[in-house]
Amino acid sequence: DALKGFWVCDVNGVLGVQSKGGEGRTPLSEEQLPFARDDASVGLSLLEAARVAKPTVVLGLSAVGGLFSEDLVRQVASTCDRPIIFPMSNPTSKAECTAEQAFAWTDGRCIFGSGSPFEPVTLSDGRHFIPSQCNNMYLFPGLGLGASLISARVVSDGMIYAASVAISECLTEEEKALGRIFPDIDRIREVSLAVAVAVAQSAIDEDIARELPSLVMEGKETLTQYVESRMYDPVYVPIVNPHS
């Protein structure tokens, strides 16, 4: 049922077991096959598919700059109060649309995240938005720290999910009001700490932690203290006292 909710398009339109006419299409890869449709939608263009499917999310992984046209974005926004617009391609020249376009074409209603960095956006009515770049730096440092501190046997789906939830819970109301979907980068150490704690706790709960210092078993507060004490502080310290 979940797969039916995905309408995946390539240069030939909506993926299907066969394209319209059955010819002229590169065979689908093993990864594409689960998303291939067998109905009348096969071969529809991106805009045509949006009109039929009425999606709430458009995810760009094409590396085709400008693929998300104004007509497409406005179509998605016409059937969804808070359309999710994710042009994930980079560099910026290959982004499917810009942050300014996404916010303008949805009247500031979109939830925006991108693979490339974009400058803050101010709409004609004065509303101000700060686009978020979807960067793995929010997750990987904390994921690695949390997993290593308790010597997790594996990195489970549950640990990755816990990391994702921890990132979302770090967002402040002020950041949400500015259109952010990730916390301010200036708080990255705070975010990494929260992620590491969540990952370690998930591994403990799943019984896949091989090392459990007594401190971590006393509750979240002591677990947080333990993780924080193991975080590297990247600062230069003087080796020679200049006054000696």
Coordinates of C-alpha atoms in Angstrom, one line a residue:
D1 CA 0.0 0.0 0.0
A2 CA 2.8 2.4 0.8
L3 CA 4.5 1.8 -2.6
K4 CA 1.3 2.8 -4.3
G5 CA 1.6 6.3 -2.8
F6 CA 4.8 6.9 -4.7
W7 CA 4.7 8.2 -8.3
V8 CA 8.3 8.1 -9.5
C9 CA 9.2 9.9 -12.7
D10 CA 12.3 9.8 -14.9
V11 CA 13.0 11.5 -18.2
N12 CA 10.2 9.3 -19.8
G13 CA 7.6 10.2 -17.3
V14 CA 6.0 8.0 -14.6
L15 CA 7.8 4.7 -14.2
G16 CA 5.8 1.7 -15.5
V17 CA 6.4 -1.9 -16.4
Q18 CA 6.3 -0.5 -20.0
S19 CA 6.2 3.0 -21.3
K20 CA 3.4 4.1 -23.6
G21 CA 3.8 2.1 -26.8
G22 CA 6.1 -0.3 -25.0
E23 CA 9.2 0.8 -26.9
G24 CA 12.0 3.3 -26.6
R25 CA 12.5 3.0 -22.8
T26 CA 15.6 1.8 -21.0
P27 CA 14.8 -1.3 -18.9
L28 CA 14.0 -0.5 -15.3
S29 CA 16.7 -1.3 -12.7
E30 CA 16.1 -3.6 -9.8
E31 CA 15.7 -0.6 -7.6
Q32 CA 13.1 1.0 -9.8
L33 CA 10.9 -2.1 -10.3
P34 CA 9.1 -1.9 -6.9
F35 CA 7.9 1.6 -7.9
A36 CA 6.8 0.7 -11.4
R37 CA 3.1 1.3 -12.0
D38 CA 0.8 -0.8 -14.2
D39 CA -2.1 1.6 -14.7
A40 CA -3.0 4.4 -17.0
S41 CA -0.6 6.8 -15.3
V42 CA 2.5 5.2 -16.9
G43 CA 4.4 7.7 -19.0
L44 CA 2.6 10.8 -17.6
S45 CA 4.8 13.9 -17.3
L46 CA 5.6 15.2 -13.9
L47 CA 2.9 17.9 -14.1
E48 CA 0.3 15.5 -15.4
A49 CA 1.1 13.1 -12.6
A50 CA 0.7 15.9 -10.0
R51 CA -2.7 16.7 -11.4
V52 CA -3.8 13.1 -11.1
A53 CA -2.1 12.0 -7.9
K54 CA -2.5 15.3 -6.0
P55 CA 0.7 14.7 -4.0
T56 CA 1.6 16.3 -0.7
V57 CA 5.3 15.9 -1.3
V58 CA 7.6 16.5 -4.3
L59 CA 11.1 15.1 -4.0
G60 CA 13.7 16.1 -6.5
L61 CA 16.7 13.8 -7.1
S62 CA 17.1 14.5 -10.8
A63 CA 20.1 17.0 -11.0
V64 CA 18.0 18.8 -13.5
G65 CA 18.0 22.5 -12.7
G66 CA 14.5 24.1 -12.8
L67 CA 12.6 20.8 -13.1
F68 CA 10.0 22.0 -10.6
S69 CA 8.2 24.5 -12.7
E70 CA 5.9 27.2 -11.4
D71 CA 2.9 25.2 -12.8
L72 CA 4.0 22.1 -11.0
V73 CA 4.6 23.8 -7.6
R74 CA 1.3 25.7 -7.8
Q75 CA -0.5 22.6 -8.8
V76 CA 0.8 20.8 -5.7
A77 CA 0.0 23.8 -3.5
S78 CA -3.6 23.9 -4.9
T79 CA -4.5 20.6 -3.3
C80 CA -2.4 20.7 -0.1
D81 CA -2.3 23.3 2.7
R82 CA 1.4 22.7 3.5
P83 CA 3.1 21.2 0.5
I84 CA 6.5 19.7 1.1
I85 CA 8.9 20.8 -1.5
F86 CA 12.3 19.1 -1.4
P87 CA 14.7 19.9 -4.3
M88 CA 17.5 17.7 -3.2
S89 CA 19.9 18.0 -6.1
N90 CA 23.2 19.9 -5.8
P91 CA 25.1 22.0 -6.6
T92 CA 22.7 24.9 -6.6
S93 CA 22.7 25.1 -10.4
K94 CA 21.1 21.7 -10.5
A95 CA 18.5 22.3 -7.9
E96 CA 15.0 21.5 -9.1
C97 CA 13.8 24.9 -7.9
T98 CA 15.1 27.6 -5.6
A99 CA 13.9 28.4 -2.1
E100 CA 12.6 31.8 -3.3
Q101 CA 10.5 30.1 -6.0
A102 CA 9.1 27.5 -3.7
F103 CA 8.0 30.0 -1.0
A104 CA 6.7 32.5 -3.6
W105 CA 4.7 29.9 -5.6
T106 CA 3.1 28.5 -2.5
D107 CA 2.4 31.8 -0.9
G108 CA 4.7 31.0 1.9
R109 CA 2.9 27.8 2.8
C110 CA 5.5 25.2 1.8
I111 CA 7.7 23.1 4.0
F112 CA 11.0 23.5 2.2
G113 CA 14.3 21.6 2.4
S114 CA 17.0 21.4 -0.2
G115 CA 20.3 19.7 -1.0
S116 CA 21.9 23.0 -1.9
P117 CA 22.3 26.1 0.4
F118 CA 20.0 29.0 -0.3
E119 CA 19.9 32.6 1.1
P120 CA 17.0 33.7 3.3
V121 CA 13.8 34.6 1.5
T122 CA 11.6 37.7 2.0
L123 CA 8.2 37.7 0.2
S124 CA 6.5 40.7 -1.2
D125 CA 4.3 41.0 1.9
G126 CA 7.3 41.1 4.2
R127 CA 7.3 37.6 5.5
H128 CA 10.7 36.2 6.1
F129 CA 11.9 32.6 5.8
I130 CA 15.2 30.8 6.3
P131 CA 15.5 27.7 4.1
S132 CA 17.1 24.6 5.6
Q133 CA 19.7 22.6 3.8
C134 CA 19.3 18.9 4.4
N135 CA 22.8 18.0 5.5
N136 CA 23.9 14.7 7.0
M137 CA 26.1 16.6 9.5
Y138 CA 23.0 16.9 11.7
L139 CA 22.8 13.1 12.1
F140 CA 26.1 11.3 11.5
P141 CA 28.3 12.7 14.2
G142 CA 25.8 12.0 16.9
L143 CA 24.9 8.6 15.4
G144 CA 28.5 7.5 15.4
L145 CA 29.2 8.8 18.9
G146 CA 26.1 7.2 20.4
A147 CA 26.7 3.9 18.7
S148 CA 30.4 3.8 19.7
L149 CA 30.0 4.8 23.3
I150 CA 27.9 1.7 24.1
S151 CA 29.6 -0.5 21.5
A152 CA 26.4 -1.3 19.6
R153 CA 26.5 -4.6 17.8
V154 CA 24.8 -3.0 14.8
V155 CA 23.3 0.3 13.8
S156 CA 19.6 -0.6 13.7
D157 CA 16.7 1.1 12.0
G158 CA 15.4 2.0 15.4
M159 CA 18.6 3.9 16.2
I160 CA 18.4 5.8 13.0
Y161 CA 14.8 6.6 13.6
A162 CA 15.6 7.8 17.2
A163 CA 18.3 10.1 15.7
S164 CA 15.7 11.6 13.3
V165 CA 13.2 12.2 16.1
A166 CA 15.9 13.8 18.2
I167 CA 16.8 16.2 15.5
S168 CA 13.2 17.3 15.0
E169 CA 12.8 17.8 18.7
C170 CA 15.7 20.2 18.8
L171 CA 13.8 22.7 16.6
T172 CA 12.5 25.7 18.5
E173 CA 9.1 27.4 17.8
E174 CA 11.0 30.4 16.6
E175 CA 12.9 28.3 14.0
K176 CA 9.7 26.7 12.9
A177 CA 8.1 30.1 12.4
L178 CA 11.0 31.0 10.0
G179 CA 10.3 28.0 7.9
R180 CA 13.3 25.9 9.1
I181 CA 13.1 22.1 9.2
F182 CA 16.5 21.8 10.9
P183 CA 17.9 23.6 13.9
D184 CA 20.2 26.6 13.4
I185 CA 23.7 25.3 12.5
D186 CA 25.1 27.4 15.4
R187 CA 23.5 24.8 17.7
I188 CA 25.1 21.8 16.0
R189 CA 26.8 20.5 19.2
E190 CA 23.6 20.7 21.1
V191 CA 21.9 18.7 18.3
S192 CA 24.7 16.2 18.1
L193 CA 24.5 15.6 21.8
A194 CA 20.7 15.0 21.7
V195 CA 21.2 12.6 18.7
A196 CA 24.0 10.6 20.5
V197 CA 21.9 10.3 23.6
A198 CA 18.8 9.1 21.6
V199 CA 20.9 6.6 19.6
A200 CA 22.6 5.2 22.7
Q201 CA 19.2 4.9 24.5
S202 CA 17.7 3.2 21.5
A203 CA 20.5 0.6 21.4
I204 CA 20.1 0.0 25.1
D205 CA 16.3 -0.5 24.8
E206 CA 16.9 -2.9 21.8
D207 CA 19.4 -4.9 23.8
I208 CA 22.2 -4.4 21.2
A209 CA 24.6 -2.5 23.4
R210 CA 27.7 -4.4 24.4
E211 CA 29.1 -1.9 26.9
L212 CA 27.0 -0.4 29.6
P213 CA 28.9 1.9 32.0
S214 CA 26.9 2.0 35.3
L215 CA 26.4 5.7 34.8
V216 CA 24.2 5.2 31.7
M217 CA 21.8 3.0 33.5
E218 CA 20.8 5.6 36.0
G219 CA 18.5 7.5 33.6
K220 CA 18.5 10.0 30.7
E221 CA 20.1 12.8 32.7
T222 CA 23.2 10.7 33.7
L223 CA 23.3 9.2 30.1
T224 CA 23.4 12.8 28.8
Q225 CA 26.2 13.7 31.2
Y226 CA 28.2 10.6 30.2
V227 CA 27.8 11.3 26.4
E228 CA 28.7 15.0 26.8
S229 CA 31.8 14.1 28.8
R230 CA 33.0 12.0 25.8
M231 CA 32.5 14.7 23.2
Y232 CA 35.6 16.1 21.6
D233 CA 36.0 19.9 22.0
P234 CA 37.7 21.1 18.8
V235 CA 39.7 24.1 20.1
Y236 CA 43.4 25.0 19.9
V237 CA 45.1 25.2 23.2
P238 CA 48.4 27.0 23.8
I239 CA 51.4 24.7 24.1
V240 CA 53.9 27.3 25.2
N241 CA 53.0 30.1 27.6
P242 CA 54.0 33.3 25.8
H243 CA 54.6 35.0 29.1
S244 CA 57.0 32.4 30.5

